[in-house]
Amino acid sequence: MWKFGPINNAKADTYHNESAEGIWNYDHYLRSAYYDTALVEYINYYRTGDPTFLSYARKMADALWDSQYIDFGTVTQGPNYLPPRSQAFAGLMLRALDGKPEYWDYLYREVRATNWVKQRRNDATLYYDIREDGYAQLYAVLLARVLPNQYPLFANGTSMAQTGMAMDGASKRAALLADAEDAAVNFFGRLQQADGSWRNNVDSEQVVNTEQPFMTGLYLESAVLLHQVTASATVKASLRDQITRSCRHLYRDAYRGSEVVKDMPQYRWRGMFYYWGGGTTTNPSAYAHGKGAQATQGDRGMISQVRHGNSTIHHAFGYAYVISGDRTFLTMGDEIFGASFGDDTDTLRNLAYVGGKEYDQTYRASGRYLAWRVSSIGSAGAGFPNK
């Protein structure tokens, strides 16, 4: 049984004989929703045109919709009510656009940017962490772009009869956008530190005032998308500043690009620290220069594990270049991308091959780095395999 909050009694009935996962939750729906398998399969389809991926995307989205965590659009509270990080709403929105308009009603009602972000506008700290708050913001931005003008209502869930028709999608989109713009400037922008980081406490581990770089990359997805959607010069300027300052900070402070692996000196770690900045309740500055694995114990997989922390961050460096024209972001981005996928420096990679969660974490956004790089300068970059 999954014993950690907020989801209780998730069944380990899908995965088996995976001792390397330790106590990790094996529940199929939660693992597939963690980084949104449906989204990733839709991306695979859009990039290849292969209908097999479209079939996978539809099946994964519909399976999550039917699961105990959504239950046909009826779960609104209780132990199966998913936090933003596990909602996988991006894939469900694509499915709603792809023949399932009955999903829109629940998706709109359950996007929780109001609770996680809007009501926290003037707080002195992030509400929970940059991942939860960032996902809530991301889904609000997505809905502000794609919620239809009209969509069917299912107040009792999609297994019951339709209860009406929403005709106010346009005004809802406008309200979502206005709230997201305000939050971007006055919540996320205000709480970004002078060094470019976002900090929070991790109470369960007695960690204080720290940043988890991979979570920052998830928030930056919403910052990039909102920068594309908003027409406000003020909001665009704030987001540009957030994205570029964050990328410079992550590479300068959190990326272990030159750090030699002590017990395998032929390699450098070339990955993000798991924690950067802050420390513990007993030593508040313990992680001022980062916290991460220090040795491999003879297992090169530890290096890949460290590099897996890059997975959610690649995209931001590509977009930072697009909006700034500063090729420094490509230099930084190429180094981090090469560390994750293999380059002329070494042949190690991240953990995309390990399982669905790791695959989704890698490919939900990292491909955008190359897309923006190629669209800007016409090259995937020297030294990258299969370019």
mmCIF file of C-alpha atoms in Angstrom:
data_model
loop_
_atom_site.group_PDB
_atom_site.id
_atom_site.type_symbol
_atom_site.label_atom_id
_atom_site.label_comp_id
_atom_site.label_asym_id
_atom_site.label_seq_id
_atom_site.Cartn_x
_atom_site.Cartn_y
_atom_site.Cartn_z
ATOM 1 C CA MET A 1 0.000 0.000 0.000
ATOM 2 C CA TRP A 2 1.069 3.563 -0.716
ATOM 3 C CA LYS A 3 1.511 5.005 2.749
ATOM 4 C CA PHE A 4 2.328 8.610 1.973
ATOM 5 C CA GLY A 5 -0.215 11.471 1.784
ATOM 6 C CA PRO A 6 -2.321 12.745 0.288
ATOM 7 C CA ILE A 7 -3.340 9.570 -1.591
ATOM 8 C CA ASN A 8 -4.172 6.606 0.601
ATOM 9 C CA ASN A 9 -4.481 2.900 -0.142
ATOM 10 C CA ALA A 10 -3.337 2.976 -3.751
ATOM 11 C CA LYS A 11 -3.182 -0.636 -4.900
ATOM 12 C CA ALA A 12 0.049 -2.235 -6.062
ATOM 13 C CA ASP A 13 -1.769 -4.378 -8.594
ATOM 14 C CA THR A 14 -0.117 -3.417 -11.873
ATOM 15 C CA TYR A 15 3.656 -3.465 -11.432
ATOM 16 C CA HIS A 16 5.566 -6.363 -9.931
ATOM 17 C CA ASN A 17 9.070 -7.750 -9.396
ATOM 18 C CA GLU A 18 10.642 -4.290 -9.486
ATOM 19 C CA SER A 19 12.861 -4.477 -6.444
ATOM 20 C CA ALA A 20 14.963 -1.560 -7.694
ATOM 21 C CA GLU A 21 11.972 0.702 -7.084
ATOM 22 C CA GLY A 22 12.100 0.055 -3.345
ATOM 23 C CA ILE A 23 9.046 1.502 -1.635
ATOM 24 C CA TRP A 24 7.915 3.505 -4.651
ATOM 25 C CA ASN A 25 4.183 3.480 -5.361
ATOM 26 C CA TYR A 26 3.345 0.970 -8.092
ATOM 27 C CA ASP A 27 -0.224 2.037 -8.687
ATOM 28 C CA HIS A 28 -0.610 2.178 -12.473
ATOM 29 C CA TYR A 29 -2.758 5.288 -12.695
ATOM 30 C CA LEU A 30 -0.673 7.360 -10.300
ATOM 31 C CA ARG A 31 2.592 6.363 -11.918
ATOM 32 C CA SER A 32 1.239 7.101 -15.390
ATOM 33 C CA ALA A 33 -0.262 10.400 -14.261
ATOM 34 C CA TYR A 34 2.828 11.646 -12.457
ATOM 35 C CA TYR A 35 4.322 13.209 -15.569
ATOM 36 C CA ASP A 36 1.329 12.641 -17.849
ATOM 37 C CA THR A 37 1.691 9.630 -20.130
ATOM 38 C CA ALA A 38 -1.242 10.723 -22.299
ATOM 39 C CA LEU A 39 0.447 14.072 -22.947
ATOM 40 C CA VAL A 40 3.703 12.390 -23.935
ATOM 41 C CA GLU A 41 1.969 9.956 -26.296
ATOM 42 C CA TYR A 42 0.094 12.836 -27.936
ATOM 43 C CA ILE A 43 3.446 14.579 -28.397
ATOM 44 C CA ASN A 44 4.834 11.406 -29.975
ATOM 45 C CA TYR A 45 1.868 11.336 -32.337
ATOM 46 C CA TYR A 46 2.104 15.007 -33.308
ATOM 47 C CA ARG A 47 5.818 14.639 -34.075
ATOM 48 C CA THR A 48 5.636 11.366 -36.015
ATOM 49 C CA GLY A 49 2.109 11.120 -37.403
ATOM 50 C CA ASP A 50 2.119 7.469 -36.308
ATOM 51 C CA PRO A 51 -1.488 6.554 -35.379
ATOM 52 C CA THR A 52 -0.218 3.984 -32.892
ATOM 53 C CA PHE A 53 0.816 6.807 -30.580
ATOM 54 C CA LEU A 54 -2.594 8.435 -30.977
ATOM 55 C CA SER A 55 -4.197 5.188 -29.873
ATOM 56 C CA TYR A 56 -1.890 5.017 -26.858
ATOM 57 C CA ALA A 57 -2.691 8.618 -25.894
ATOM 58 C CA ARG A 58 -6.434 8.071 -26.084
ATOM 59 C CA LYS A 59 -6.266 4.861 -24.103
ATOM 60 C CA MET A 60 -4.148 6.389 -21.356
ATOM 61 C CA ALA A 61 -6.359 9.474 -21.030
ATOM 62 C CA ASP A 62 -9.566 7.449 -20.991
ATOM 63 C CA ALA A 63 -8.153 4.957 -18.492
ATOM 64 C CA LEU A 64 -7.280 7.779 -16.102
ATOM 65 C CA TRP A 65 -10.724 9.309 -16.588
ATOM 66 C CA ASP A 66 -12.376 6.004 -15.676
ATOM 67 C CA SER A 67 -10.057 5.335 -12.731
ATOM 68 C CA GLN A 68 -10.826 5.815 -9.055
ATOM 69 C CA TYR A 69 -8.919 9.113 -9.159
ATOM 70 C CA ILE A 70 -11.406 10.845 -11.457
ATOM 71 C CA ASP A 71 -14.251 8.300 -11.609
ATOM 72 C CA PHE A 72 -15.893 9.757 -14.709
ATOM 73 C CA GLY A 73 -15.624 13.308 -13.384
ATOM 74 C CA THR A 74 -17.084 12.798 -9.918
ATOM 75 C CA VAL A 75 -14.084 12.880 -7.563
ATOM 76 C CA THR A 76 -13.910 16.301 -5.919
ATOM 77 C CA GLN A 77 -12.603 15.436 -2.455
ATOM 78 C CA GLY A 78 -11.376 12.567 -0.313
ATOM 79 C CA PRO A 79 -8.310 10.291 -0.346
ATOM 80 C CA ASN A 80 -8.415 9.749 -4.123
ATOM 81 C CA TYR A 81 -8.552 13.465 -4.915
ATOM 82 C CA LEU A 82 -5.287 14.110 -6.712
ATOM 83 C CA PRO A 83 -2.937 17.043 -6.035
ATOM 84 C CA PRO A 84 -1.924 19.161 -9.037
ATOM 85 C CA ARG A 85 1.285 17.196 -9.630
ATOM 86 C CA SER A 86 -0.733 14.017 -10.275
ATOM 87 C CA GLN A 87 -3.748 15.387 -12.141
ATOM 88 C CA ALA A 88 -2.244 14.913 -15.624
ATOM 89 C CA PHE A 89 -4.716 17.482 -16.944
ATOM 90 C CA ALA A 90 -2.666 18.448 -20.006
ATOM 91 C CA GLY A 91 -3.186 15.025 -21.548
ATOM 92 C CA LEU A 92 -6.856 15.091 -20.594
ATOM 93 C CA MET A 93 -7.280 18.498 -22.248
ATOM 94 C CA LEU A 94 -5.791 17.118 -25.439
ATOM 95 C CA ARG A 95 -8.219 14.208 -25.205
ATOM 96 C CA ALA A 96 -11.086 16.656 -24.703
ATOM 97 C CA LEU A 97 -9.999 18.358 -27.922
ATOM 98 C CA ASP A 98 -9.744 14.918 -29.515
ATOM 99 C CA GLY A 99 -13.329 13.726 -29.392
ATOM 100 C CA LYS A 100 -14.162 13.873 -25.676
ATOM 101 C CA PRO A 101 -15.814 17.276 -25.087
ATOM 102 C CA GLU A 102 -17.590 15.809 -22.075
ATOM 103 C CA TYR A 103 -14.288 16.129 -20.175
ATOM 104 C CA TRP A 104 -14.287 19.942 -20.243
ATOM 105 C CA ASP A 105 -16.818 20.501 -17.463
ATOM 106 C CA TYR A 106 -14.827 18.606 -14.833
ATOM 107 C CA LEU A 107 -11.495 19.935 -16.055
ATOM 108 C CA TYR A 108 -12.680 23.524 -15.749
ATOM 109 C CA ARG A 109 -14.245 22.972 -12.328
ATOM 110 C CA GLU A 110 -11.211 21.171 -10.963
ATOM 111 C CA VAL A 111 -8.380 23.383 -12.196
ATOM 112 C CA ARG A 112 -7.236 24.594 -8.814
ATOM 113 C CA ALA A 113 -5.265 27.727 -9.533
ATOM 114 C CA THR A 114 -7.658 29.659 -7.290
ATOM 115 C CA ASN A 115 -6.789 27.603 -4.209
ATOM 116 C CA TRP A 116 -3.133 26.971 -4.957
ATOM 117 C CA VAL A 117 -2.194 30.321 -6.480
ATOM 118 C CA LYS A 118 -4.823 33.086 -6.625
ATOM 119 C CA GLN A 119 -5.687 33.020 -2.927
ATOM 120 C CA ARG A 120 -1.953 33.002 -2.103
ATOM 121 C CA ARG A 121 -1.194 36.099 -4.169
ATOM 122 C CA ASN A 122 0.114 38.114 -1.236
ATOM 123 C CA ASP A 123 1.686 35.272 0.764
ATOM 124 C CA ALA A 124 5.286 35.621 1.847
ATOM 125 C CA THR A 125 6.190 32.161 0.510
ATOM 126 C CA LEU A 126 5.068 29.632 -2.048
ATOM 127 C CA TYR A 127 1.865 27.923 -0.966
ATOM 128 C CA TYR A 128 3.357 24.409 -1.021
ATOM 129 C CA ASP A 129 6.211 24.183 -3.490
ATOM 130 C CA ILE A 130 7.007 25.419 -6.986
ATOM 131 C CA ARG A 131 5.847 22.115 -8.505
ATOM 132 C CA GLU A 132 2.330 22.060 -7.048
ATOM 133 C CA ASP A 133 1.836 25.798 -7.499
ATOM 134 C CA GLY A 134 3.397 25.618 -10.954
ATOM 135 C CA TYR A 135 1.162 22.798 -12.147
ATOM 136 C CA ALA A 136 -1.929 24.665 -10.939
ATOM 137 C CA GLN A 137 -0.746 27.710 -12.889
ATOM 138 C CA LEU A 138 0.062 25.587 -15.958
ATOM 139 C CA TYR A 139 -3.415 24.094 -16.154
ATOM 140 C CA ALA A 140 -5.022 27.509 -15.770
ATOM 141 C CA VAL A 141 -2.895 28.858 -18.626
ATOM 142 C CA LEU A 142 -3.742 25.872 -20.820
ATOM 143 C CA LEU A 143 -7.465 26.272 -20.193
ATOM 144 C CA ALA A 144 -7.193 29.987 -20.900
ATOM 145 C CA ARG A 145 -6.053 28.970 -24.366
ATOM 146 C CA VAL A 146 -8.158 25.905 -25.239
ATOM 147 C CA LEU A 147 -11.437 25.897 -23.275
ATOM 148 C CA PRO A 148 -14.173 25.957 -25.954
ATOM 149 C CA ASN A 149 -16.811 28.667 -26.193
ATOM 150 C CA GLN A 150 -19.450 25.983 -25.664
ATOM 151 C CA TYR A 151 -19.194 22.571 -24.017
ATOM 152 C CA PRO A 152 -21.564 20.029 -22.418
ATOM 153 C CA LEU A 153 -22.127 19.949 -18.667
ATOM 154 C CA PHE A 154 -22.118 16.774 -16.595
ATOM 155 C CA ALA A 155 -22.773 17.810 -13.014
ATOM 156 C CA ASN A 156 -23.113 14.161 -11.956
ATOM 157 C CA GLY A 157 -20.217 12.809 -13.993
ATOM 158 C CA THR A 158 -19.974 11.524 -17.532
ATOM 159 C CA SER A 159 -21.475 8.135 -16.686
ATOM 160 C CA MET A 160 -24.760 9.960 -16.054
ATOM 161 C CA ALA A 161 -26.917 12.092 -18.336
ATOM 162 C CA GLN A 162 -25.793 15.491 -19.591
ATOM 163 C CA THR A 163 -27.136 18.273 -17.358
ATOM 164 C CA GLY A 164 -26.789 21.300 -19.592
ATOM 165 C CA MET A 165 -24.593 23.270 -21.928
ATOM 166 C CA ALA A 166 -22.023 25.901 -20.988
ATOM 167 C CA MET A 167 -22.173 28.891 -23.319
ATOM 168 C CA ASP A 168 -19.675 31.132 -21.528
ATOM 169 C CA GLY A 169 -16.350 29.570 -22.436
ATOM 170 C CA ALA A 170 -14.985 32.825 -23.835
ATOM 171 C CA SER A 171 -15.560 34.761 -20.624
ATOM 172 C CA LYS A 172 -14.112 31.902 -18.589
ATOM 173 C CA ARG A 173 -10.994 31.911 -20.735
ATOM 174 C CA ALA A 174 -10.614 35.648 -20.241
ATOM 175 C CA ALA A 175 -10.952 35.300 -16.467
ATOM 176 C CA LEU A 176 -8.461 32.430 -16.347
ATOM 177 C CA LEU A 177 -5.970 34.441 -18.363
ATOM 178 C CA ALA A 178 -6.361 37.544 -16.212
ATOM 179 C CA ASP A 179 -5.812 35.531 -13.031
ATOM 180 C CA ALA A 180 -2.808 33.717 -14.511
ATOM 181 C CA GLU A 181 -1.255 37.001 -15.625
ATOM 182 C CA ASP A 182 -1.723 38.497 -12.179
ATOM 183 C CA ALA A 183 -0.256 35.419 -10.496
ATOM 184 C CA ALA A 184 2.710 35.357 -12.851
ATOM 185 C CA VAL A 185 3.736 38.866 -11.860
ATOM 186 C CA ASN A 186 2.522 39.232 -8.292
ATOM 187 C CA PHE A 187 2.993 35.711 -6.945
ATOM 188 C CA PHE A 188 5.644 33.831 -8.911
ATOM 189 C CA GLY A 189 7.516 36.909 -10.071
ATOM 190 C CA ARG A 190 7.483 38.488 -6.627
ATOM 191 C CA LEU A 191 8.683 35.291 -4.933
ATOM 192 C CA GLN A 192 11.605 34.646 -7.258
ATOM 193 C CA GLN A 193 14.760 35.311 -5.273
ATOM 194 C CA ALA A 194 17.446 37.767 -6.324
ATOM 195 C CA ASP A 195 19.673 34.824 -7.299
ATOM 196 C CA GLY A 196 16.969 33.502 -9.656
ATOM 197 C CA SER A 197 15.714 30.653 -7.473
ATOM 198 C CA TRP A 198 12.349 29.875 -5.919
ATOM 199 C CA ARG A 199 12.543 28.528 -2.364
ATOM 200 C CA ASN A 200 10.273 26.519 -0.098
ATOM 201 C CA ASN A 201 10.445 24.249 2.930
ATOM 202 C CA VAL A 202 10.139 20.456 2.742
ATOM 203 C CA ASP A 203 8.649 19.776 6.148
ATOM 204 C CA SER A 204 8.630 15.982 5.797
ATOM 205 C CA GLU A 205 12.428 16.017 5.455
ATOM 206 C CA GLN A 206 13.136 18.939 7.816
ATOM 207 C CA VAL A 207 14.537 20.902 4.860
ATOM 208 C CA VAL A 208 14.187 24.691 4.875
ATOM 209 C CA ASN A 209 14.458 27.531 2.375
ATOM 210 C CA THR A 210 15.612 25.327 -0.497
ATOM 211 C CA GLU A 211 15.065 24.905 -4.215
ATOM 212 C CA GLN A 212 14.573 21.637 -6.095
ATOM 213 C CA PRO A 213 15.728 22.485 -9.612
ATOM 214 C CA PHE A 214 13.694 19.828 -11.406
ATOM 215 C CA MET A 215 10.548 21.326 -9.881
ATOM 216 C CA THR A 216 11.547 24.760 -11.105
ATOM 217 C CA GLY A 217 11.597 23.375 -14.637
ATOM 218 C CA LEU A 218 7.983 22.300 -14.246
ATOM 219 C CA TYR A 219 6.907 25.807 -13.221
ATOM 220 C CA LEU A 220 8.812 27.233 -16.177
ATOM 221 C CA GLU A 221 6.506 25.279 -18.507
ATOM 222 C CA SER A 222 3.687 27.575 -17.418
ATOM 223 C CA ALA A 223 5.903 30.658 -17.690
ATOM 224 C CA VAL A 224 6.838 29.791 -21.275
ATOM 225 C CA LEU A 225 3.256 29.069 -22.309
ATOM 226 C CA LEU A 226 1.899 32.217 -20.688
ATOM 227 C CA HIS A 227 4.593 34.284 -22.384
ATOM 228 C CA GLN A 228 3.206 32.971 -25.681
ATOM 229 C CA VAL A 229 -0.450 33.531 -24.771
ATOM 230 C CA THR A 230 -0.469 36.904 -23.017
ATOM 231 C CA ALA A 231 -0.802 40.179 -24.890
ATOM 232 C CA SER A 232 0.353 42.220 -21.888
ATOM 233 C CA ALA A 233 3.766 43.829 -22.303
ATOM 234 C CA THR A 234 4.117 44.003 -18.523
ATOM 235 C CA VAL A 235 3.447 40.299 -18.094
ATOM 236 C CA LYS A 236 5.732 39.383 -20.984
ATOM 237 C CA ALA A 237 8.548 41.414 -19.457
ATOM 238 C CA SER A 238 8.118 39.763 -16.067
ATOM 239 C CA LEU A 239 8.055 36.278 -17.573
ATOM 240 C CA ARG A 240 11.077 36.990 -19.750
ATOM 241 C CA ASP A 241 12.958 38.107 -16.667
ATOM 242 C CA GLN A 242 11.842 35.059 -14.666
ATOM 243 C CA ILE A 243 12.805 32.579 -17.386
ATOM 244 C CA THR A 244 16.191 34.058 -18.227
ATOM 245 C CA ARG A 245 17.215 34.678 -14.615
ATOM 246 C CA SER A 246 16.158 31.168 -13.643
ATOM 247 C CA CYS A 247 18.131 29.572 -16.472
ATOM 248 C CA ARG A 248 21.270 31.544 -15.647
ATOM 249 C CA HIS A 249 20.933 30.601 -11.988
ATOM 250 C CA LEU A 250 20.278 26.916 -12.643
ATOM 251 C CA TYR A 251 23.343 26.583 -14.839
ATOM 252 C CA ARG A 252 25.582 28.731 -12.661
ATOM 253 C CA ASP A 253 24.572 27.429 -9.239
ATOM 254 C CA ALA A 254 22.696 24.129 -9.474
ATOM 255 C CA TYR A 255 24.293 22.328 -12.440
ATOM 256 C CA ARG A 256 27.253 20.096 -11.609
ATOM 257 C CA GLY A 257 28.798 20.449 -15.038
ATOM 258 C CA SER A 258 32.471 20.536 -14.088
ATOM 259 C CA GLU A 259 32.319 18.430 -10.932
ATOM 260 C CA VAL A 260 34.352 15.238 -11.328
ATOM 261 C CA VAL A 261 32.833 12.014 -9.992
ATOM 262 C CA LYS A 262 35.258 11.116 -7.217
ATOM 263 C CA ASP A 263 35.190 7.349 -7.603
ATOM 264 C CA MET A 264 34.846 7.454 -11.416
ATOM 265 C CA PRO A 265 37.059 10.396 -12.377
ATOM 266 C CA GLN A 266 36.635 9.735 -16.088
ATOM 267 C CA TYR A 267 33.134 11.220 -15.709
ATOM 268 C CA ARG A 268 31.622 14.486 -14.548
ATOM 269 C CA TRP A 269 28.253 14.482 -12.817
ATOM 270 C CA ARG A 270 26.673 16.849 -15.384
ATOM 271 C CA GLY A 271 23.353 16.973 -13.549
ATOM 272 C CA MET A 272 21.361 19.247 -11.287
ATOM 273 C CA PHE A 273 21.626 19.098 -7.526
ATOM 274 C CA TYR A 274 18.543 17.597 -5.920
ATOM 275 C CA TYR A 275 18.477 20.422 -3.391
ATOM 276 C CA TRP A 276 20.115 23.778 -3.872
ATOM 277 C CA GLY A 277 20.234 26.554 -1.299
ATOM 278 C CA GLY A 278 19.018 26.569 2.266
ATOM 279 C CA GLY A 279 19.544 23.501 4.402
ATOM 280 C CA THR A 280 17.990 21.652 7.294
ATOM 281 C CA THR A 281 16.277 22.765 10.463
ATOM 282 C CA THR A 282 19.470 21.974 12.373
ATOM 283 C CA ASN A 283 21.817 23.499 9.771
ATOM 284 C CA PRO A 284 19.893 26.065 7.690
ATOM 285 C CA SER A 285 22.817 26.651 5.314
ATOM 286 C CA ALA A 286 23.775 23.002 4.767
ATOM 287 C CA TYR A 287 22.745 23.061 1.094
ATOM 288 C CA ALA A 288 24.026 26.527 0.269
ATOM 289 C CA HIS A 289 26.237 24.977 -2.397
ATOM 290 C CA GLY A 290 23.903 22.118 -3.270
ATOM 291 C CA LYS A 291 23.095 18.599 -2.127
ATOM 292 C CA GLY A 292 23.375 15.531 -4.320
ATOM 293 C CA ALA A 293 25.039 12.157 -4.720
ATOM 294 C CA GLN A 294 28.770 12.233 -3.989
ATOM 295 C CA ALA A 295 29.879 8.776 -5.158
ATOM 296 C CA THR A 296 28.701 5.971 -7.420
ATOM 297 C CA GLN A 297 29.800 2.997 -5.292
ATOM 298 C CA GLY A 298 30.853 1.436 -8.567
ATOM 299 C CA ASP A 299 27.478 1.942 -10.257
ATOM 300 C CA ARG A 300 27.490 4.242 -13.291
ATOM 301 C CA GLY A 301 23.717 4.321 -12.975
ATOM 302 C CA MET A 302 24.160 6.814 -10.149
ATOM 303 C CA ILE A 303 25.505 9.303 -12.670
ATOM 304 C CA SER A 304 22.473 8.727 -14.888
ATOM 305 C CA GLN A 305 20.260 9.210 -11.849
ATOM 306 C CA VAL A 306 21.824 12.593 -11.135
ATOM 307 C CA ARG A 307 21.468 13.586 -14.784
ATOM 308 C CA HIS A 308 17.818 12.621 -14.722
ATOM 309 C CA GLY A 309 17.249 15.763 -12.693
ATOM 310 C CA ASN A 310 17.896 17.723 -15.890
ATOM 311 C CA SER A 311 14.831 16.232 -17.576
ATOM 312 C CA THR A 312 12.303 18.942 -16.813
ATOM 313 C CA ILE A 313 14.661 21.849 -17.445
ATOM 314 C CA HIS A 314 15.925 21.543 -21.048
ATOM 315 C CA HIS A 315 12.982 23.323 -22.637
ATOM 316 C CA ALA A 316 13.516 26.526 -20.678
ATOM 317 C CA PHE A 317 16.993 27.113 -22.109
ATOM 318 C CA GLY A 318 15.666 26.852 -25.650
ATOM 319 C CA TYR A 319 12.934 29.367 -24.976
ATOM 320 C CA ALA A 320 15.305 31.668 -23.093
ATOM 321 C CA TYR A 321 17.312 31.880 -26.307
ATOM 322 C CA VAL A 322 14.191 32.498 -28.413
ATOM 323 C CA ILE A 323 13.096 35.477 -26.315
ATOM 324 C CA SER A 324 16.543 36.935 -25.645
ATOM 325 C CA GLY A 325 18.673 36.110 -28.680
ATOM 326 C CA ASP A 326 21.527 35.416 -26.263
ATOM 327 C CA ARG A 327 23.490 32.420 -27.558
ATOM 328 C CA THR A 328 24.812 31.803 -24.059
ATOM 329 C CA PHE A 329 21.546 29.993 -23.420
ATOM 330 C CA LEU A 330 22.300 27.618 -26.298
ATOM 331 C CA THR A 331 25.776 26.948 -24.941
ATOM 332 C CA MET A 332 24.294 26.131 -21.554
ATOM 333 C CA GLY A 333 21.379 24.237 -23.052
ATOM 334 C CA ASP A 334 23.587 22.152 -25.343
ATOM 335 C CA GLU A 335 25.736 21.069 -22.415
ATOM 336 C CA ILE A 336 22.762 20.011 -20.299
ATOM 337 C CA PHE A 337 20.965 18.362 -23.216
ATOM 338 C CA GLY A 338 24.087 16.442 -24.207
ATOM 339 C CA ALA A 339 24.535 15.246 -20.635
ATOM 340 C CA SER A 340 21.011 13.834 -20.672
ATOM 341 C CA PHE A 341 20.944 12.210 -24.096
ATOM 342 C CA GLY A 342 24.584 11.515 -24.942
ATOM 343 C CA ASP A 343 27.136 13.641 -26.776
ATOM 344 C CA ASP A 344 30.817 13.826 -27.657
ATOM 345 C CA THR A 345 31.771 14.228 -23.995
ATOM 346 C CA ASP A 346 30.551 10.799 -22.889
ATOM 347 C CA THR A 347 27.875 8.258 -23.725
ATOM 348 C CA LEU A 348 25.964 8.261 -20.450
ATOM 349 C CA ARG A 349 22.327 9.321 -20.453
ATOM 350 C CA ASN A 350 19.476 9.930 -18.052
ATOM 351 C CA LEU A 351 16.922 7.351 -16.864
ATOM 352 C CA ALA A 352 14.292 7.676 -19.593
ATOM 353 C CA TYR A 353 14.597 3.951 -20.286
ATOM 354 C CA VAL A 354 13.812 2.830 -16.717
ATOM 355 C CA GLY A 355 10.014 3.074 -16.710
ATOM 356 C CA GLY A 356 6.939 5.063 -17.613
ATOM 357 C CA LYS A 357 7.389 7.752 -14.980
ATOM 358 C CA GLU A 358 10.981 8.371 -16.017
ATOM 359 C CA TYR A 359 10.115 8.290 -19.724
ATOM 360 C CA ASP A 360 7.329 10.820 -19.245
ATOM 361 C CA GLN A 361 9.478 13.076 -17.076
ATOM 362 C CA THR A 362 12.081 13.137 -19.827
ATOM 363 C CA TYR A 363 9.892 13.656 -22.869
ATOM 364 C CA ARG A 364 6.987 15.824 -21.683
ATOM 365 C CA ALA A 365 8.969 18.977 -22.522
ATOM 366 C CA SER A 366 12.622 18.278 -23.339
ATOM 367 C CA GLY A 367 12.015 17.955 -27.085
ATOM 368 C CA ARG A 368 11.035 21.602 -27.178
ATOM 369 C CA TYR A 369 14.661 22.510 -26.599
ATOM 370 C CA LEU A 370 15.666 21.079 -29.968
ATOM 371 C CA ALA A 371 12.532 22.429 -31.645
ATOM 372 C CA TRP A 372 13.327 25.971 -30.537
ATOM 373 C CA ARG A 373 17.002 25.520 -31.324
ATOM 374 C CA VAL A 374 16.360 24.268 -34.844
ATOM 375 C CA SER A 375 13.672 26.866 -35.552
ATOM 376 C CA SER A 376 16.016 29.627 -34.418
ATOM 377 C CA ILE A 377 19.349 28.671 -35.966
ATOM 378 C CA GLY A 378 18.562 25.674 -38.168
ATOM 379 C CA SER A 379 20.738 23.179 -36.326
ATOM 380 C CA ALA A 380 20.225 20.555 -33.663
ATOM 381 C CA GLY A 381 23.705 21.269 -32.351
ATOM 382 C CA ALA A 382 27.180 19.872 -32.913
ATOM 383 C CA GLY A 383 28.041 16.688 -31.071
ATOM 384 C CA PHE A 384 24.486 15.436 -30.578
ATOM 385 C CA PRO A 385 23.827 11.873 -31.768
ATOM 386 C CA ASN A 386 21.147 11.284 -34.405
ATOM 387 C CA LYS A 387 20.788 14.996 -35.025
#
